[in-house]
Amino acid sequence: MIKTDILVVGSGIAGLTLALKLAKKRSDLNITVLTKTNENESNTRYAQGGVAAVWDLEKDSYEKHIDDTLDAGDGLCDEEIVRIVVEEGPTRVRELIDWGTRFDREQDGDYDLGKEGGHSENRILHYKDLTGQEIQRALLAEADKMPNLDLHEHFFALDLITQHHLGYMVTRLTPGITCYGTYALNKQTGEMETIIARKTVVATGGAGQVYRNTTNPVIATGDGIAMVYRAKGRLENMEFVQFHPTALYNPAGENPDFLVSEAVRGFGGILKTKDGEAFMKNYDERGSLAPRDIVARAIDNEIKKRGDEYVCLDCTHLDPEGFVAHFPTIYNKCKSLGIDPMKDMIPVVPACHYMCGGIRVDEKGLSSILNLYACGECTCTGLHGANRLASNSLLEAMVFAHRIHEAILDNIDQVNLQEAIPDWDAKGTTQPKEMVLITQSWKELKEIMSSYVGIVRSNTRLKRAMDRLWLLYRETEDLYTTTSISPQLCELRNLITIGYLVTRSAAMRRESRGLHYTTDFPDKNDFIEVSIM
Ligand code: FAD
Ligand code: SIN
């Protein structure tokens, strides 16, 4: 058994920011961070566009950033949370800079503020098109200096420990469900570890791998959301899955799909059909820079209407030097596929990008389970509503990491470890013989979600998805109870849960709003419902 004061699951921007803050503030506390592959692998590392923050108060204002966020969220944002994130955001960005994060500057020394879809002003701080990699680098370097912060790589958190593991019956209606830590598989030794903590934080990121095409790396399998669901915690807004409009179309197929940042459109790139028609103004007066739900749906419509495999992003009119300086990674990736962005239009398609729903938390990041907090993409804080505004995710993670660290330090001294936790019970299981059972189910799951629960939905498609998910669920549960635990099996199981939650929430929302569009209810309801699970 591993004992720690605070257990943080996840080493992206959410987990690392929080762990760092706790470690710096209380050197007497031990902070343990688990990460399921290497410390560097996370959605955070792939972030391109940057961090949205009101920086230039002469041109920009908190009110404008708040209005843009509310507008993108299509009526479902929690206005109080939006204000908190927008107003506290710039201070959090300054801390990131103090910890060594570099953001690009203009020649006069001011930060070079980019623009993305749905933003009325230039307010995106970025480091070329590698913002996430730079943030991850700086956070890991800072974490390395903290003697009371232990980062365990290749530890796969499997289940949250609650009263259920002490032999009590726990249902969604049980009051006072409490978290005592997690069971985690040490992938290097193959041992299942019991890790107990006074406070536990889930910062496990998104679940893009539930779709065939996604910008998310392979670690994005919704583990934290599924764990909280199994522990009978509250989730919200799972139907709002954000598809990024412009992943690079690559006929060879790659996982993850390579992103062509929205910042490219902010820089002047224009969406066109293959034969050069700029179509976005037919859908929204903001054209190529409309919010993501609108642009992704428009592209989906153009592709289906015309029978094309992709639409194009035209950058051929842009200043080549400026383009290469701002987007070196995108430029080089295109070149590697024989596309010269300065001469050829870039072929793009929508791809699953971000989960707007997740573990419901309050304004201090506390989940519905006692002593369990959640931070980052795995949460539903109320900031994004029905559609996230570009570059608000990194900001949200930092603001909530700060708030959670304050909340934890407020009362950790009154919480004791629960040490009477039984070890993981693996009796009656055998080694899996056929990995193909897992890999094939994973493929089927992605097909089901992409075909029936994608950008455009309908009652018939959702019903079909649910029927097929049920079969996958039963087969996977059989495997889970009879074979010994492997990360692949657990990820499949978690993704099936995510698929179920997205599909069920989508079926419950009898309207079209933000990222959820169904042909059976194409309009908005006046009565705004919240989909709670
Ligand atoms: P992550 O960074 O994904 O970290 C999750 C961590 O949890 C990882 O370390 C993972 O290994 C670990 N983990 C997961 N499950 C387990 C488990 N079972 N056991 C142990 N560890 C586990 N947002 C913006 O605001 N601006 C952008 O420019 C931007 N660009 C993006 C570009 C791309 C290509 C992508 C994919 C996303 C982008 N986003 C952007 C979204 C943003 O990057 C993410 O929402 C954000 O980084 C999530 O941070 P996080 O810390 O919550 O999760
Ligand atoms: C991008 O660079 O287009 C991604 C920004 C985001 O997801 O917020």
Coordinates of C-alpha atoms and ligand atoms in Angstrom, one line a residue:
M1 CA 0.0 0.0 0.0
I2 CA 1.2 3.5 -0.9
K3 CA 0.2 6.3 1.5
T4 CA 0.2 9.9 0.4
D5 CA -1.4 13.1 1.5
I6 CA -2.7 14.2 -1.9
L7 CA -3.0 12.0 -4.9
V8 CA -3.3 13.6 -8.3
V9 CA -4.1 11.4 -11.3
G10 CA -2.7 13.0 -14.5
S11 CA 0.3 15.0 -15.6
G12 CA -1.2 17.4 -18.0
I13 CA -1.6 21.1 -17.4
A14 CA -4.4 20.5 -14.8
G15 CA -2.6 17.9 -12.7
L16 CA 0.9 19.4 -12.8
T17 CA -0.3 23.0 -12.1
L18 CA -2.2 21.7 -9.1
A19 CA 0.5 19.5 -7.8
L20 CA 3.1 22.2 -8.1
K21 CA 1.0 24.7 -6.2
L22 CA 0.3 22.3 -3.4
A23 CA 4.0 21.3 -3.2
K24 CA 5.2 24.8 -3.1
K25 CA 2.7 26.0 -0.5
R26 CA 3.1 23.0 2.0
S27 CA 6.5 21.4 2.0
D28 CA 5.3 19.1 4.9
L29 CA 2.7 17.4 2.6
N30 CA 3.5 14.6 0.2
I31 CA 2.0 15.0 -3.3
T32 CA 1.9 11.9 -5.5
V33 CA 1.2 12.3 -9.2
L34 CA 0.3 9.3 -11.4
T35 CA 0.5 9.2 -15.1
K36 CA -0.3 6.3 -17.3
T37 CA 2.5 6.5 -19.8
N38 CA 5.4 8.9 -19.7
E39 CA 5.2 12.2 -17.9
N40 CA 5.1 14.2 -21.1
E41 CA 2.2 12.5 -22.9
S42 CA -1.1 14.4 -22.5
N43 CA -3.5 16.4 -24.6
T44 CA -1.7 19.4 -23.1
R45 CA 1.4 18.6 -25.1
Y46 CA -0.5 18.8 -28.4
A47 CA -2.1 22.2 -27.8
Q48 CA -1.2 24.5 -30.7
G49 CA -3.3 27.8 -30.7
G50 CA -2.6 28.9 -27.1
V51 CA -4.1 30.3 -24.0
A52 CA -7.0 32.9 -24.2
A53 CA -6.6 35.7 -21.6
V54 CA -7.4 39.3 -21.5
W55 CA -4.0 40.9 -21.7
D56 CA -4.2 44.2 -23.4
L57 CA -6.8 46.2 -21.4
E58 CA -6.6 49.1 -23.8
K59 CA -8.1 47.1 -26.7
D60 CA -9.7 44.2 -24.8
S61 CA -11.9 43.8 -21.7
Y62 CA -13.1 41.0 -19.4
E63 CA -16.7 41.8 -20.6
K64 CA -15.7 41.0 -24.2
H65 CA -14.1 37.7 -23.3
I66 CA -17.1 36.8 -21.1
D67 CA -19.5 37.7 -23.9
D68 CA -17.5 35.6 -26.4
T69 CA -17.5 32.6 -24.1
L70 CA -21.2 32.9 -23.4
D71 CA -22.0 33.3 -27.1
A72 CA -20.0 30.2 -28.0
G73 CA -21.6 28.2 -25.1
D74 CA -25.0 28.8 -26.7
G75 CA -27.0 29.4 -23.5
L76 CA -25.6 26.7 -21.3
C77 CA -22.6 28.4 -19.6
D78 CA -22.7 29.2 -15.9
E79 CA -22.2 33.0 -16.1
E80 CA -20.6 33.1 -12.6
I81 CA -18.0 30.5 -13.6
V82 CA -17.3 32.3 -16.9
R83 CA -16.6 35.5 -15.0
I84 CA -14.3 33.7 -12.5
V85 CA -12.2 32.0 -15.2
V86 CA -12.0 35.1 -17.4
E87 CA -11.1 37.4 -14.5
E88 CA -8.7 35.1 -12.7
G89 CA -7.1 33.8 -15.9
P90 CA -4.5 36.5 -16.5
T91 CA -3.0 36.0 -13.0
R92 CA -2.7 32.3 -13.7
V93 CA -1.0 32.9 -17.0
R94 CA 1.5 35.2 -15.3
E95 CA 2.4 32.4 -12.9
L96 CA 3.0 30.1 -15.8
I97 CA 5.4 32.7 -17.3
D98 CA 7.1 33.0 -13.9
W99 CA 7.6 29.2 -14.0
G100 CA 9.5 29.6 -17.2
T101 CA 6.9 29.3 -20.0
R102 CA 7.8 31.3 -23.1
F103 CA 5.2 33.0 -25.2
D104 CA 5.9 34.7 -28.5
R105 CA 6.5 38.4 -28.5
E106 CA 6.3 41.2 -31.1
Q107 CA 9.4 43.1 -32.1
D108 CA 8.4 45.9 -29.6
G109 CA 8.5 43.3 -26.8
D110 CA 4.7 43.0 -26.3
Y111 CA 3.1 39.6 -26.4
D112 CA 2.0 38.6 -29.9
L113 CA -1.7 38.0 -29.3
G114 CA -3.4 35.6 -31.8
K115 CA -7.0 35.3 -32.7
E116 CA -9.2 32.2 -33.1
G117 CA -12.9 31.4 -33.9
G118 CA -15.5 33.2 -31.8
H119 CA -13.1 35.7 -30.2
S120 CA -13.9 39.3 -30.9
E121 CA -10.3 40.4 -30.0
N122 CA -6.8 39.2 -30.3
R123 CA -6.1 37.6 -26.9
I124 CA -4.4 34.2 -27.5
L125 CA -0.9 33.9 -26.0
H126 CA 1.0 31.3 -27.8
Y127 CA 4.5 29.8 -28.4
K128 CA 4.6 29.3 -32.2
D129 CA 2.2 26.4 -32.9
L130 CA 3.7 24.5 -30.0
T131 CA 2.1 26.2 -27.0
G132 CA 1.2 23.0 -25.2
Q133 CA 4.6 21.4 -25.6
E134 CA 6.2 24.6 -24.1
I135 CA 3.8 24.6 -21.2
Q136 CA 4.3 20.9 -20.5
R137 CA 8.1 21.4 -20.6
A138 CA 8.0 24.3 -18.1
L139 CA 5.7 22.6 -15.7
L140 CA 7.7 19.4 -15.7
A141 CA 10.9 21.3 -15.1
E142 CA 9.4 23.1 -12.2
A143 CA 7.9 19.9 -10.8
D144 CA 11.3 18.3 -10.9
K145 CA 12.6 20.9 -8.4
M146 CA 10.0 19.9 -5.7
P147 CA 11.3 17.3 -3.2
N148 CA 7.8 16.6 -1.9
L149 CA 6.3 15.9 -5.3
D150 CA 6.6 12.3 -6.5
L151 CA 5.7 11.7 -10.1
H152 CA 5.1 8.0 -11.0
E153 CA 5.2 7.2 -14.7
H154 CA 3.4 4.2 -16.2
F155 CA 0.9 3.9 -13.3
F156 CA -2.6 3.3 -14.6
A157 CA -5.3 4.4 -12.2
L158 CA -8.1 1.8 -12.4
D159 CA -10.8 2.6 -9.9
L160 CA -11.5 5.1 -7.2
I161 CA -11.7 3.6 -3.7
T162 CA -14.9 4.4 -1.8
Q163 CA -17.1 2.8 0.8
H164 CA -18.0 0.2 -1.9
H165 CA -14.6 -1.4 -1.4
L166 CA -15.2 -1.6 2.4
G167 CA -18.2 -3.8 1.7
Y168 CA -21.0 -1.2 1.8
M169 CA -23.7 -0.9 -0.8
V170 CA -23.2 2.4 -2.7
T171 CA -25.7 3.7 -5.2
R172 CA -26.1 7.1 -6.9
L173 CA -28.5 8.1 -4.1
T174 CA -26.1 7.2 -1.2
P175 CA -25.3 10.3 0.8
G176 CA -21.7 11.0 1.8
I177 CA -19.9 8.8 -0.8
T178 CA -16.2 9.4 0.1
C179 CA -13.0 8.8 -1.9
Y180 CA -10.0 7.2 -0.1
G181 CA -7.6 6.9 -3.1
T182 CA -7.3 4.6 -6.1
Y183 CA -6.3 1.2 -7.2
A184 CA -3.6 1.6 -9.8
L185 CA -1.7 -0.9 -12.0
N186 CA 2.0 -0.4 -12.0
K187 CA 2.6 -1.2 -15.7
Q188 CA 6.3 -1.9 -15.1
T189 CA 5.9 -4.5 -12.4
G190 CA 2.4 -5.7 -13.3
E191 CA 1.4 -5.3 -9.7
M192 CA -1.9 -3.7 -8.6
E193 CA -1.1 -1.0 -6.0
T194 CA -3.5 0.3 -3.5
I195 CA -2.8 4.0 -3.1
I196 CA -4.6 5.8 -0.3
A197 CA -4.8 9.5 0.1
R198 CA -6.4 12.1 2.2
K199 CA -7.5 14.0 -0.9
T200 CA -7.7 12.7 -4.5
V201 CA -7.8 14.7 -7.7
V202 CA -8.8 13.3 -11.1
A203 CA -7.0 15.3 -13.9
T204 CA -7.1 12.6 -16.5
G205 CA -8.1 14.7 -19.6
G206 CA -10.4 13.9 -22.5
A207 CA -11.8 11.0 -24.3
G208 CA -11.3 11.7 -28.0
Q209 CA -10.2 8.1 -28.7
V210 CA -13.9 7.1 -28.6
Y211 CA -14.1 8.4 -32.2
R212 CA -12.3 7.1 -35.4
N213 CA -10.9 10.6 -36.2
T214 CA -9.5 12.6 -33.3
T215 CA -6.8 15.1 -32.6
N216 CA -6.4 13.6 -29.2
P217 CA -3.4 11.3 -28.4
V218 CA -4.0 7.7 -27.6
I219 CA -4.0 8.4 -23.8
A220 CA -7.3 10.2 -24.2
T221 CA -9.6 7.4 -23.2
G222 CA -11.9 9.1 -20.6
D223 CA -10.5 7.0 -17.7
G224 CA -11.3 9.6 -15.0
I225 CA -14.8 10.3 -16.2
A226 CA -15.5 6.5 -16.3
M227 CA -14.0 6.0 -12.9
V228 CA -16.1 8.7 -11.3
Y229 CA -19.2 7.3 -13.0
R230 CA -18.5 3.8 -11.6
A231 CA -17.9 5.4 -8.2
K232 CA -21.5 6.8 -8.6
G233 CA -20.3 10.4 -8.9
R234 CA -22.2 13.1 -10.9
L235 CA -21.5 13.8 -14.5
E236 CA -23.0 16.5 -16.8
N237 CA -23.3 17.6 -20.4
M238 CA -21.7 14.5 -22.0
E239 CA -23.5 15.0 -25.3
F240 CA -21.4 18.1 -26.1
V241 CA -18.5 16.6 -27.9
Q242 CA -16.5 19.2 -29.8
F243 CA -15.3 18.4 -33.3
H244 CA -12.4 20.6 -34.4
P245 CA -13.2 21.8 -37.9
T246 CA -9.7 21.5 -39.3
A247 CA -7.7 18.3 -38.8
L248 CA -5.3 17.6 -41.7
Y249 CA -6.9 15.2 -44.2
N250 CA -4.4 12.3 -44.6
P251 CA -5.6 9.5 -46.8
A252 CA -3.0 7.2 -45.2
G253 CA -4.8 7.6 -41.8
E254 CA -3.0 8.4 -38.6
N255 CA -3.9 8.3 -34.9
P256 CA -4.1 11.0 -33.7
D257 CA -5.1 13.2 -36.6
F258 CA -2.8 16.1 -37.0
L259 CA -4.4 19.5 -36.1
V260 CA -4.2 22.6 -38.3
S261 CA -4.7 25.2 -35.6
E262 CA -7.7 27.6 -35.6
A263 CA -5.0 30.2 -35.3
V264 CA -4.2 29.7 -39.0
R265 CA -7.7 31.0 -39.7
G266 CA -7.0 33.8 -37.2
F267 CA -4.0 34.6 -39.3
G268 CA -6.1 34.9 -42.4
G269 CA -6.6 31.3 -43.7
I270 CA -9.9 30.9 -45.5
L271 CA -12.0 27.8 -45.7
K272 CA -12.9 26.9 -49.3
T273 CA -14.4 23.9 -51.2
K274 CA -12.0 21.9 -53.3
D275 CA -12.9 24.0 -56.3
G276 CA -12.1 27.2 -54.5
E277 CA -15.5 28.5 -53.2
A278 CA -15.3 30.3 -49.9
F279 CA -18.5 28.8 -48.3
M280 CA -18.4 29.9 -44.7
K281 CA -20.3 33.2 -45.2
N282 CA -23.3 31.1 -46.3
Y283 CA -23.5 29.8 -42.8
D284 CA -22.3 32.6 -40.5
E285 CA -21.4 36.3 -41.1
R286 CA -18.1 35.7 -39.2
G287 CA -17.1 33.4 -42.0
S288 CA -14.1 31.1 -41.3
L289 CA -13.8 32.5 -37.8
A290 CA -17.3 31.6 -36.5
P291 CA -17.4 29.4 -33.4
R292 CA -16.3 25.8 -33.8
D293 CA -19.7 24.1 -33.7
I294 CA -20.9 26.2 -36.6
V295 CA -17.8 25.7 -38.7
A296 CA -17.6 22.0 -38.1
R297 CA -21.2 21.5 -39.0
A298 CA -20.8 23.6 -42.1
I299 CA -17.9 21.6 -43.3
D300 CA -19.7 18.3 -42.5
N301 CA -22.6 19.6 -44.6
E302 CA -20.4 20.7 -47.6
I303 CA -18.5 17.4 -47.6
K304 CA -21.8 15.4 -47.6
K305 CA -23.6 17.7 -50.1
R306 CA -20.7 17.6 -52.6
G307 CA -19.5 14.0 -52.0
D308 CA -16.0 15.2 -51.3
E309 CA -13.6 13.7 -48.8
Y310 CA -12.5 17.1 -47.4
V311 CA -12.7 20.9 -47.7
C312 CA -9.6 23.1 -48.0
L313 CA -7.9 25.8 -46.0
D314 CA -6.5 28.4 -48.3
C315 CA -3.3 30.1 -47.0
T316 CA -1.8 30.8 -50.4
H317 CA -2.4 34.6 -50.1
L318 CA -0.7 34.9 -46.8
D319 CA 2.8 36.2 -46.1
P320 CA 5.1 33.1 -46.3
E321 CA 7.6 34.4 -43.8
G322 CA 5.0 35.2 -41.2
F323 CA 3.2 31.9 -41.8
V324 CA 6.4 29.8 -41.3
A325 CA 7.4 31.8 -38.2
H326 CA 4.0 31.4 -36.6
F327 CA 3.2 27.8 -37.7
P328 CA 6.5 25.9 -38.3
T329 CA 5.1 22.6 -37.2
I330 CA 2.0 22.8 -39.4
Y331 CA 4.1 24.0 -42.3
N332 CA 6.6 21.1 -42.0
K333 CA 3.9 18.5 -41.5
C334 CA 2.1 19.7 -44.7
K335 CA 5.4 19.7 -46.6
S336 CA 6.1 16.1 -45.4
L337 CA 2.8 15.1 -47.1
G338 CA 3.8 16.9 -50.3
I339 CA 1.6 19.9 -49.6
D340 CA 3.1 23.4 -49.8
P341 CA 0.7 25.7 -47.8
M342 CA 2.1 28.7 -49.7
K343 CA 1.1 27.2 -53.0
D344 CA -1.5 24.5 -52.4
M345 CA -4.7 24.6 -50.4
I346 CA -4.5 22.4 -47.2
P347 CA -7.1 19.6 -47.2
V348 CA -8.9 19.5 -43.9
V349 CA -11.7 17.5 -42.2
P350 CA -13.4 17.8 -38.8
A351 CA -12.1 15.5 -36.0
C352 CA -13.2 14.8 -32.4
H353 CA -11.2 17.3 -30.3
Y354 CA -12.7 18.1 -26.9
M355 CA -15.2 16.9 -24.3
C356 CA -17.2 19.8 -23.0
G357 CA -19.0 17.6 -20.4
G358 CA -17.5 15.5 -17.7
I359 CA -17.3 15.2 -13.9
R360 CA -19.6 17.9 -12.4
V361 CA -17.6 20.1 -10.0
D362 CA -18.5 23.1 -8.0
E363 CA -16.6 26.5 -8.2
K364 CA -13.8 25.0 -6.0
G365 CA -13.4 21.9 -8.2
L366 CA -15.1 19.6 -5.7
S367 CA -17.0 16.7 -7.2
S368 CA -20.1 15.1 -5.8
I369 CA -17.9 12.6 -3.9
L370 CA -16.3 13.8 -0.7
N371 CA -12.5 14.3 -0.7
L372 CA -12.5 13.9 -4.5
Y373 CA -11.7 16.9 -6.8
A374 CA -11.5 17.0 -10.5
C375 CA -9.6 19.4 -12.8
G376 CA -9.2 20.1 -16.5
E377 CA -10.8 18.5 -19.5
C378 CA -12.3 15.6 -17.6
T379 CA -14.6 18.1 -15.8
C380 CA -17.8 20.0 -16.4
T381 CA -17.3 23.3 -14.5
G382 CA -20.0 25.3 -16.3
L383 CA -17.5 27.3 -18.3
H384 CA -18.1 25.9 -21.8
G385 CA -21.8 25.2 -21.8
A386 CA -22.8 23.6 -25.1
N387 CA -19.6 24.5 -26.9
R388 CA -16.1 25.6 -25.8
L389 CA -14.6 28.8 -27.0
A390 CA -11.2 28.2 -28.6
S391 CA -8.2 28.3 -26.2
N392 CA -10.4 28.5 -23.1
S393 CA -9.4 25.0 -22.0
L394 CA -5.8 25.6 -20.9
L395 CA -7.1 28.6 -19.0
E396 CA -9.9 26.7 -17.3
A397 CA -7.4 24.1 -16.1
M398 CA -5.1 26.6 -14.6
V399 CA -7.9 28.6 -12.9
F400 CA -9.4 25.5 -11.4
A401 CA -6.1 24.0 -10.3
H402 CA -5.5 27.2 -8.3
R403 CA -9.0 27.1 -6.7
I404 CA -8.7 23.4 -5.9
H405 CA -5.3 23.9 -4.3
E406 CA -6.8 26.6 -2.0
A407 CA -9.8 24.4 -1.2
I408 CA -7.6 21.4 -0.4
L409 CA -5.3 23.4 1.9
D410 CA -8.3 24.8 3.7
N411 CA -9.3 21.5 5.2
I412 CA -6.7 18.8 4.6
D413 CA -5.5 18.9 8.2
Q414 CA -8.9 17.7 9.3
V415 CA -8.9 14.6 7.0
N416 CA -7.3 11.3 8.0
L417 CA -6.2 8.5 5.8
Q418 CA -8.6 5.5 5.6
E419 CA -6.1 2.6 6.0
A420 CA -8.5 -0.3 6.2
I421 CA -8.7 -0.8 2.5
P422 CA -8.5 -4.3 1.1
D423 CA -6.1 -5.2 -1.6
W424 CA -7.3 -5.6 -5.2
D425 CA -9.0 -9.0 -5.6
A426 CA -7.8 -10.7 -8.8
K427 CA -9.0 -14.2 -7.8
G428 CA -10.5 -16.4 -10.6
T429 CA -9.0 -14.4 -13.5
T430 CA -6.6 -15.8 -16.1
Q431 CA -4.2 -14.1 -18.6
P432 CA -6.0 -12.8 -21.7
K433 CA -5.3 -15.2 -24.6
E434 CA -6.5 -13.2 -27.5
M435 CA -5.7 -9.5 -27.6
V436 CA -7.7 -9.3 -30.9
L437 CA -10.9 -9.4 -28.8
I438 CA -9.9 -6.1 -27.3
T439 CA -8.5 -4.4 -30.4
Q440 CA -11.4 -5.4 -32.6
S441 CA -14.0 -4.2 -30.1
W442 CA -12.1 -0.9 -29.9
K443 CA -12.4 -0.5 -33.7
E444 CA -16.1 -1.3 -33.6
L445 CA -16.7 1.2 -30.8
K446 CA -15.0 4.0 -32.9
E447 CA -17.1 3.0 -35.9
I448 CA -20.3 3.1 -33.9
M449 CA -19.6 6.5 -32.4
S450 CA -18.4 8.0 -35.6
S451 CA -21.3 6.8 -37.7
Y452 CA -24.2 7.4 -35.3
V453 CA -23.1 9.8 -32.6
G454 CA -21.0 12.3 -34.6
I455 CA -21.6 15.9 -35.7
V456 CA -25.2 15.2 -36.9
R457 CA -27.4 12.9 -34.9
S458 CA -31.0 11.5 -35.0
N459 CA -33.2 9.3 -32.8
T460 CA -32.7 6.4 -35.2
R461 CA -28.9 6.7 -35.2
L462 CA -28.8 7.1 -31.4
K463 CA -30.9 4.0 -30.9
R464 CA -28.8 2.0 -33.3
A465 CA -25.6 3.1 -31.4
M466 CA -27.1 2.2 -28.0
D467 CA -28.1 -1.3 -29.2
R468 CA -24.6 -2.0 -30.5
L469 CA -22.9 -0.4 -27.5
W470 CA -24.9 -2.8 -25.2
L471 CA -23.4 -5.8 -27.0
L472 CA -19.9 -4.4 -26.7
Y473 CA -20.5 -3.7 -23.1
R474 CA -21.6 -7.2 -22.3
E475 CA -18.7 -8.8 -24.1
T476 CA -16.2 -6.5 -22.5
E477 CA -17.6 -7.0 -19.0
D478 CA -17.2 -10.7 -19.5
L479 CA -13.6 -10.3 -20.4
Y480 CA -13.0 -7.9 -17.5
T481 CA -14.3 -10.4 -14.9
T482 CA -12.5 -13.4 -16.2
T483 CA -9.1 -12.2 -17.4
S484 CA -6.4 -10.3 -15.5
I485 CA -6.3 -6.6 -15.8
S486 CA -4.5 -5.0 -18.7
P487 CA -4.4 -1.2 -19.5
Q488 CA -5.9 -2.0 -23.0
L489 CA -8.8 -3.8 -21.6
C490 CA -9.4 -1.1 -19.0
E491 CA -9.2 1.7 -21.6
L492 CA -11.7 -0.2 -23.8
R493 CA -14.1 -0.6 -20.9
N494 CA -13.7 3.1 -20.0
L495 CA -14.3 4.2 -23.6
I496 CA -17.5 2.0 -23.9
T497 CA -18.7 3.9 -20.8
I498 CA -17.9 7.2 -22.5
G499 CA -19.7 6.1 -25.6
Y500 CA -22.8 5.1 -23.6
L501 CA -22.8 8.4 -21.6
V502 CA -22.5 10.5 -24.8
T503 CA -25.2 8.5 -26.6
R504 CA -27.6 8.5 -23.6
S505 CA -27.1 12.2 -22.9
A506 CA -27.6 13.0 -26.6
A507 CA -30.9 11.0 -26.6
M508 CA -32.0 12.9 -23.5
R509 CA -31.5 16.3 -25.1
R510 CA -34.6 16.8 -27.3
E511 CA -33.3 19.9 -29.0
S512 CA -30.3 21.1 -31.1
R513 CA -27.9 23.4 -29.2
G514 CA -24.2 24.1 -29.5
L515 CA -22.4 21.0 -30.4
H516 CA -25.5 18.7 -30.2
Y517 CA -27.4 18.7 -33.5
T518 CA -30.2 16.2 -34.1
T519 CA -32.4 16.2 -37.2
D520 CA -35.3 15.1 -35.1
F521 CA -35.2 18.3 -33.0
P522 CA -33.5 20.9 -35.2
D523 CA -34.4 23.9 -33.0
K524 CA -33.6 25.0 -29.5
N525 CA -36.0 24.4 -26.6
D526 CA -37.0 27.5 -24.6
F527 CA -36.8 25.3 -21.5
I528 CA -33.1 24.7 -21.0
E529 CA -32.4 21.3 -19.6
V530 CA -29.2 20.1 -18.1
S531 CA -28.2 16.5 -18.7
I532 CA -27.1 15.0 -15.5
M533 CA -26.0 11.4 -15.0
Ligands
FAD1 P1 -4.3 16.1 -20.3 O1 -3.3 17.2 -20.7 O2 -4.8 15.3 -21.4 O3 -3.6 15.2 -19.2 C1 -4.2 14.1 -18.8 C2 -3.2 13.2 -18.0 O4 -3.9 12.2 -17.3 C3 -2.1 12.6 -18.9 O5 -0.9 12.7 -18.2 C4 -2.6 11.1 -18.9 O6 -1.5 10.2 -19.1 C5 -3.1 11.0 -17.5 N1 -4.1 9.9 -17.4 C6 -5.2 9.7 -18.1 N2 -5.8 8.5 -17.6 C7 -5.0 8.0 -16.6 C8 -5.1 6.9 -15.8 N3 -6.1 6.0 -15.9 N4 -4.1 6.7 -14.9 C9 -3.1 7.6 -14.8 N5 -3.0 8.7 -15.6 C10 -3.9 8.9 -16.5 N6 -6.8 24.0 -25.5 C11 -6.5 25.3 -25.5 O7 -7.0 26.0 -24.5 N7 -5.7 25.9 -26.4 C12 -5.2 25.2 -27.4 O8 -4.5 25.7 -28.3 C13 -5.5 23.8 -27.6 N8 -5.0 23.1 -28.6 C14 -5.3 21.8 -28.6 C15 -4.7 21.0 -29.7 C16 -4.9 19.6 -29.7 C17 -4.3 18.8 -30.8 C18 -5.6 19.0 -28.6 C19 -5.8 17.5 -28.6 C20 -6.2 19.8 -27.6 C21 -6.0 21.1 -27.6 N9 -6.6 21.9 -26.6 C22 -6.3 23.2 -26.6 C23 -7.3 21.3 -25.5 C24 -6.3 21.2 -24.3 O9 -5.0 20.9 -24.8 C25 -6.7 20.1 -23.4 O10 -8.1 20.3 -23.1 C26 -6.0 20.3 -22.1 O11 -4.6 20.3 -22.3 C27 -6.3 19.2 -21.1 O12 -5.5 19.2 -20.0 P2 -5.7 18.2 -18.8 O13 -4.5 18.4 -17.9 O14 -7.0 18.3 -18.3 O15 -5.5 16.8 -19.5
SIN2 C1 -6.3 25.1 -32.1 O1 -5.2 25.5 -32.0 O2 -7.1 25.3 -33.0 C2 -6.9 24.5 -30.9 C3 -7.3 25.5 -29.9 C4 -8.3 24.9 -28.9 O3 -8.6 23.7 -29.0 O4 -8.7 25.6 -28.0

